[in-house]
Amino acid sequence: MKLLLYPIFICILILSINNIILLIVNLVVIILDLRQLEAFVAVAEHMSFSEAAKCLFLTQPTISAHVRALELELGRPLFERTTKKIIMTPDGEKLYDYATRILMLRKKALLELSGQEETVIHIGASTLPMSYFLPEAIAKFREQHPQITFDVYKSDSLGVIEKLLDGILDVGLTGTKTFENQCIFEPFYQDELVIATPVSDHFRELKAKGATPEILCRGPLIMRENGSGTRCETEILLSLMGIPLDSLFIAVCMNNPEAIPNSIIAGVGISIISRKTVDSLEKEGKLLVFPMNPPAHRALYIVWKKGRFLNRQTKDFISMLKNMFIQDIE
């Protein structure tokens, strides 16, 4: 009986050793892949192999080898190399987005599983919250928590929500609410939408006559790009007014919201825009502002992924945001 069991034991032992070896090989491959991604991201961010090597405390040949191995694995170049500089290829730009997500998720997973508290809050914001709310909120929070730092990502509202769903961001501030059921949206500020126009005799006359928004919206419009909170809210507003978007003359679509007030001043067209954005320009007499009738408001939202673990610092920051601005919600 013992003689029969002996070969079975040997087979099990060999299989176990093979499994252990396979596991070790897989772990080595994973570690190497992560090192390759770290090297690639460092080169992409510094646009220099030597600077990437300094950043990661490696030699330049090691960085070059990691990037070459990654390029061989993918079967395509990630950088175009010349004697003077390197340029990321379109494939490199695509990989950079995924690589930064992977490395960020790895870091966050290690921190959460080890029970350590991260001292960085990863936050995304669309244009209006980024310009008018986030700087004040960060300054106030860091007065009470000087050890906390912020990694801030700017995009349109849909871009912020996408990063939240990917797990890259802890919390976001957006100018619109989507039907995404994986996210929690809490309003923290009520923003008024108005129509801003150039200062001209034509618009002065319309203002004196108390022109309705319907008349104003028949002029050349400057609109935000698709995905912008202001664009989403404008389309909803026009729909409620019975004005189909395809009936309007959209002169310009812009993904640079800071350029819209200057374009209005220059006479390019008119725009439905946040009052907060144009208040000072109206007071300076650089453009005219027409309130909507009835008044049009939209909420700005604090957003986070449903079911996501939020550390104590992030929860404290969300609470502070609510206390700072929530009184503006009707």
Coordinates of N, CA and C in Angstrom, one line a residue, residues 195-317:
I195 N -27.9 85.2 -20.0 CA -27.5 85.4 -21.4 C -26.5 86.6 -21.4
A196 N -25.3 86.4 -21.9 CA -24.3 87.5 -22.0 C -24.1 87.8 -23.4
T197 N -24.1 89.2 -23.7 CA -24.0 89.6 -25.1 C -22.9 90.7 -25.2
P198 N -22.5 91.0 -26.4 CA -21.6 92.2 -26.6 C -22.3 93.5 -26.2
V199 N -21.5 94.5 -25.9 CA -22.0 95.8 -25.6 C -22.1 96.5 -27.0
S200 N -23.3 96.5 -27.6 CA -23.5 97.2 -28.9 C -24.9 97.9 -28.8
D201 N -25.1 98.8 -29.8 CA -26.4 99.5 -29.8 C -27.6 98.6 -30.0
H202 N -27.4 97.5 -30.7 CA -28.4 96.5 -31.0 C -28.8 95.9 -29.6
F203 N -27.9 95.4 -28.9 CA -28.2 94.7 -27.6 C -28.6 95.7 -26.5
R204 N -28.1 96.9 -26.6 CA -28.6 98.0 -25.6 C -30.0 98.2 -25.8
E205 N -30.4 98.3 -27.1 CA -31.8 98.6 -27.4 C -32.7 97.4 -27.0
L206 N -32.3 96.2 -27.2 CA -33.0 95.0 -26.7 C -33.2 95.0 -25.2
K207 N -32.1 95.4 -24.5 CA -32.1 95.4 -23.1 C -33.1 96.4 -22.6
A208 N -33.1 97.6 -23.2 CA -34.0 98.7 -22.9 C -35.5 98.2 -23.1
K209 N -35.7 97.4 -24.1 CA -37.1 96.9 -24.4 C -37.5 95.7 -23.6
G210 N -36.5 95.2 -22.8 CA -36.8 94.0 -22.0 C -37.0 92.8 -22.9
A211 N -36.1 92.6 -23.8 CA -36.2 91.5 -24.7 C -36.2 90.2 -24.0
T212 N -37.0 89.3 -24.6 CA -37.1 87.9 -23.9 C -36.0 87.0 -24.4
P213 N -35.7 86.0 -23.6 CA -34.6 85.1 -23.9 C -34.8 84.4 -25.3
E214 N -36.1 84.2 -25.6 CA -36.3 83.6 -26.9 C -35.8 84.4 -28.1
I215 N -35.9 85.7 -28.0 CA -35.4 86.6 -29.1 C -33.9 86.6 -29.1
L216 N -33.3 86.6 -27.9 CA -31.9 86.6 -27.8 C -31.2 85.4 -28.3
C217 N -31.9 84.3 -28.1 CA -31.3 83.0 -28.4 C -31.4 82.7 -29.9
R218 N -32.0 83.6 -30.7 CA -32.0 83.5 -32.1 C -30.8 84.0 -32.8
G219 N -29.9 84.7 -32.0 CA -28.7 85.2 -32.5 C -27.6 84.2 -32.6
P220 N -26.4 84.6 -33.2 CA -25.3 83.6 -33.2 C -24.9 83.2 -31.8
L221 N -24.9 81.9 -31.5 CA -24.6 81.4 -30.2 C -23.2 80.9 -30.1
I222 N -22.6 81.1 -28.9 CA -21.3 80.4 -28.5 C -21.7 79.4 -27.5
M223 N -21.4 78.1 -27.8 CA -21.8 77.0 -26.9 C -20.5 76.3 -26.4
R224 N -20.7 75.7 -25.2 CA -19.7 74.8 -24.7 C -19.7 73.5 -25.5
E225 N -18.7 72.7 -25.4 CA -18.6 71.4 -26.0 C -19.5 70.4 -25.4
N226 N -19.9 69.3 -26.1 CA -20.6 68.2 -25.5 C -19.9 67.6 -24.4
G227 N -20.6 67.3 -23.3 CA -20.0 66.8 -22.1 C -19.8 67.9 -21.0
S228 N -19.9 69.1 -21.4 CA -19.9 70.2 -20.4 C -21.2 70.3 -19.7
G229 N -21.1 70.6 -18.3 CA -22.3 70.8 -17.5 C -23.1 71.9 -18.0
T230 N -22.5 73.1 -18.4 CA -23.2 74.2 -18.9 C -23.9 73.9 -20.2
R231 N -23.3 73.1 -21.0 CA -23.9 72.7 -22.3 C -25.1 71.8 -22.0
C232 N -25.0 70.9 -21.1 CA -26.1 70.0 -20.8 C -27.3 70.8 -20.2
E233 N -27.0 71.7 -19.3 CA -28.1 72.5 -18.7 C -28.7 73.5 -19.7
T234 N -27.9 74.0 -20.6 CA -28.4 74.9 -21.7 C -29.4 74.2 -22.6
E235 N -29.0 73.0 -23.0 CA -29.9 72.2 -23.8 C -31.2 71.9 -23.1
I236 N -31.2 71.6 -21.8 CA -32.4 71.4 -21.0 C -33.2 72.6 -21.0
L237 N -32.6 73.8 -20.7 CA -33.3 75.0 -20.6 C -33.9 75.4 -21.9
L238 N -33.2 75.3 -23.0 CA -33.8 75.6 -24.3 C -35.0 74.7 -24.6
S239 N -34.9 73.4 -24.2 CA -36.0 72.5 -24.5 C -37.2 72.9 -23.7
L240 N -37.0 73.4 -22.4 CA -38.2 73.8 -21.6 C -38.8 75.1 -22.2
M241 N -38.0 75.9 -22.9 CA -38.5 77.1 -23.5 C -39.1 76.8 -24.9
G242 N -39.1 75.5 -25.3 CA -39.7 75.2 -26.6 C -38.8 75.5 -27.8
I243 N -37.5 75.7 -27.5 CA -36.6 76.1 -28.6 C -35.7 74.9 -29.0
P244 N -35.9 74.2 -30.1 CA -35.1 73.1 -30.5 C -33.7 73.5 -30.8
L245 N -32.7 72.8 -30.4 CA -31.3 73.2 -30.6 C -30.9 73.3 -32.1
D246 N -31.5 72.4 -32.9 CA -31.2 72.4 -34.3 C -31.8 73.6 -35.1
S247 N -32.6 74.4 -34.4 CA -33.2 75.6 -35.0 C -32.3 76.8 -34.7
L248 N -31.3 76.7 -33.9 CA -30.4 77.8 -33.6 C -29.2 77.8 -34.4
F249 N -28.6 79.0 -34.6 CA -27.3 79.2 -35.3 C -26.2 79.2 -34.3
I250 N -25.5 78.1 -34.2 CA -24.4 78.0 -33.3 C -23.1 78.3 -34.0
A251 N -22.6 79.5 -33.7 CA -21.5 80.1 -34.5 C -20.2 79.4 -34.1
V252 N -20.0 79.1 -32.8 CA -18.8 78.5 -32.3 C -19.1 77.5 -31.1
C253 N -18.4 76.4 -31.1 CA -18.4 75.5 -30.0 C -17.0 75.5 -29.4
M254 N -16.9 75.7 -28.1 CA -15.6 75.9 -27.4 C -15.4 74.9 -26.3
N255 N -14.2 74.3 -26.2 CA -13.9 73.5 -25.0 C -13.0 74.3 -24.1
N256 N -12.8 75.6 -24.3 CA -12.1 76.4 -23.5 C -13.0 77.5 -22.9
P257 N -13.6 77.2 -21.7 CA -14.6 78.1 -21.2 C -14.1 79.5 -20.9
E258 N -12.8 79.6 -20.5 CA -12.3 80.9 -20.2 C -12.3 81.9 -21.4
A259 N -12.3 81.3 -22.6 CA -12.3 82.1 -23.9 C -13.7 82.6 -24.3
I260 N -14.7 82.0 -23.7 CA -16.1 82.4 -24.1 C -16.4 83.9 -23.8
P261 N -16.1 84.4 -22.5 CA -16.4 85.8 -22.3 C -15.7 86.7 -23.2
N262 N -14.4 86.4 -23.5 CA -13.6 87.3 -24.4 C -14.2 87.2 -25.8
S263 N -14.7 86.1 -26.2 CA -15.3 86.0 -27.5 C -16.6 86.8 -27.6
I264 N -17.4 86.8 -26.5 CA -18.6 87.6 -26.5 C -18.2 89.1 -26.6
I265 N -17.2 89.5 -25.8 CA -16.8 90.9 -25.8 C -16.3 91.3 -27.2
A266 N -15.6 90.4 -27.9 CA -15.2 90.6 -29.3 C -16.3 90.7 -30.3
G267 N -17.5 90.3 -30.0 CA -18.6 90.3 -30.9 C -18.9 89.1 -31.7
V268 N -18.2 88.0 -31.3 CA -18.4 86.7 -32.0 C -19.9 86.2 -31.9
G269 N -20.5 86.4 -30.7 CA -21.9 86.0 -30.5 C -22.3 86.1 -29.1
I270 N -23.4 85.5 -28.7 CA -23.9 85.5 -27.4 C -23.8 84.1 -26.8
S271 N -24.0 84.1 -25.5 CA -23.9 82.8 -24.8 C -24.8 82.7 -23.6
I272 N -25.3 81.5 -23.3 CA -25.9 81.2 -22.0 C -24.8 80.8 -21.1
I273 N -24.6 81.4 -20.0 CA -23.4 81.3 -19.2 C -23.7 81.5 -17.7
S274 N -22.8 81.0 -16.9 CA -23.0 81.2 -15.4 C -22.8 82.7 -15.1
R275 N -23.7 83.2 -14.3 CA -23.6 84.6 -13.8 C -22.3 84.8 -13.1
K276 N -21.8 83.9 -12.3 CA -20.6 84.0 -11.6 C -19.4 84.3 -12.5
T277 N -19.5 83.8 -13.7 CA -18.4 83.9 -14.7 C -18.3 85.3 -15.3
V278 N -19.5 86.0 -15.4 CA -19.6 87.3 -16.1 C -19.9 88.5 -15.2
D279 N -20.1 88.3 -13.9 CA -20.5 89.3 -13.0 C -19.5 90.5 -13.0
S280 N -18.2 90.2 -12.9 CA -17.3 91.3 -12.9 C -17.2 92.0 -14.2
L281 N -17.3 91.3 -15.3 CA -17.2 91.9 -16.6 C -18.4 92.8 -16.9
E282 N -19.6 92.4 -16.4 CA -20.8 93.3 -16.5 C -20.6 94.6 -15.7
K283 N -20.0 94.5 -14.5 CA -19.8 95.7 -13.7 C -18.7 96.6 -14.3
E284 N -17.8 96.0 -15.1 CA -16.8 96.8 -15.8 C -17.3 97.4 -17.1
G285 N -18.6 97.0 -17.5 CA -19.2 97.5 -18.7 C -18.6 96.9 -20.0
K286 N -18.1 95.7 -19.8 CA -17.5 95.0 -21.0 C -18.5 94.1 -21.8
L287 N -19.5 93.8 -21.1 CA -20.6 93.0 -21.8 C -21.9 93.3 -21.1
L288 N -23.0 92.9 -21.7 CA -24.3 93.0 -21.2 C -24.9 91.7 -20.7
V289 N -25.6 91.7 -19.6 CA -26.2 90.5 -19.0 C -27.7 90.6 -19.0
F290 N -28.4 89.6 -19.6 CA -29.8 89.5 -19.6 C -30.2 88.3 -18.7
P291 N -31.0 88.6 -17.6 CA -31.5 87.4 -16.8 C -32.5 86.7 -17.6
M292 N -32.6 85.4 -17.3 CA -33.6 84.6 -18.0 C -35.0 84.9 -17.3
N293 N -36.0 84.7 -18.0 CA -37.4 84.9 -17.5 C -38.3 83.8 -17.9
P294 N -38.7 82.9 -16.9 CA -38.3 83.0 -15.5 C -36.9 82.7 -15.2
P295 N -36.4 83.1 -14.0 CA -34.9 82.8 -13.7 C -34.6 81.4 -13.9
A296 N -33.4 81.2 -14.4 CA -32.9 79.8 -14.6 C -31.7 79.5 -13.7
H297 N -31.9 78.4 -13.0 CA -30.8 78.0 -12.1 C -30.4 76.5 -12.3
R298 N -29.2 76.2 -12.0 CA -28.8 74.8 -12.0 C -27.9 74.6 -10.8
A299 N -27.9 73.4 -10.3 CA -27.1 73.0 -9.1 C -25.7 72.6 -9.6
L300 N -24.7 72.9 -8.7 CA -23.4 72.3 -8.8 C -23.4 71.1 -7.8
Y301 N -22.7 70.0 -8.2 CA -22.7 68.8 -7.4 C -21.4 68.3 -6.9
I302 N -21.4 67.8 -5.7 CA -20.3 67.0 -5.2 C -20.7 65.5 -5.6
V303 N -19.7 64.8 -6.2 CA -20.0 63.5 -6.7 C -19.0 62.5 -6.2
W304 N -19.4 61.3 -5.9 CA -18.5 60.2 -5.6 C -19.1 58.9 -6.1
K305 N -18.3 57.9 -6.2 CA -18.8 56.6 -6.7 C -19.5 55.9 -5.6
K306 N -20.6 55.3 -5.9 CA -21.4 54.6 -4.9 C -20.7 53.4 -4.5
G307 N -20.6 53.1 -3.2 CA -20.0 52.0 -2.6 C -18.5 52.1 -2.5
R308 N -17.9 53.2 -2.9 CA -16.5 53.4 -2.9 C -16.0 53.7 -1.4
F309 N -14.9 53.1 -1.0 CA -14.4 53.5 0.3 C -13.8 54.9 0.2
L310 N -14.3 55.7 1.1 CA -13.8 57.1 1.2 C -13.0 57.2 2.6
N311 N -11.8 57.6 2.5 CA -11.0 57.7 3.8 C -11.5 58.9 4.6
R312 N -11.1 59.0 5.8 CA -11.6 60.1 6.7 C -11.3 61.5 6.2
Q313 N -10.1 61.7 5.6 CA -9.8 63.0 5.1 C -10.8 63.4 3.9
T314 N -11.1 62.5 3.0 CA -12.0 62.8 1.9 C -13.4 63.1 2.5
K315 N -13.9 62.3 3.4 CA -15.2 62.6 4.1 C -15.2 64.0 4.7
D316 N -14.1 64.3 5.4 CA -14.0 65.6 6.1 C -14.1 66.8 5.1
F317 N -13.4 66.5 3.9 CA -13.4 67.6 2.9 C -14.8 67.8 2.3

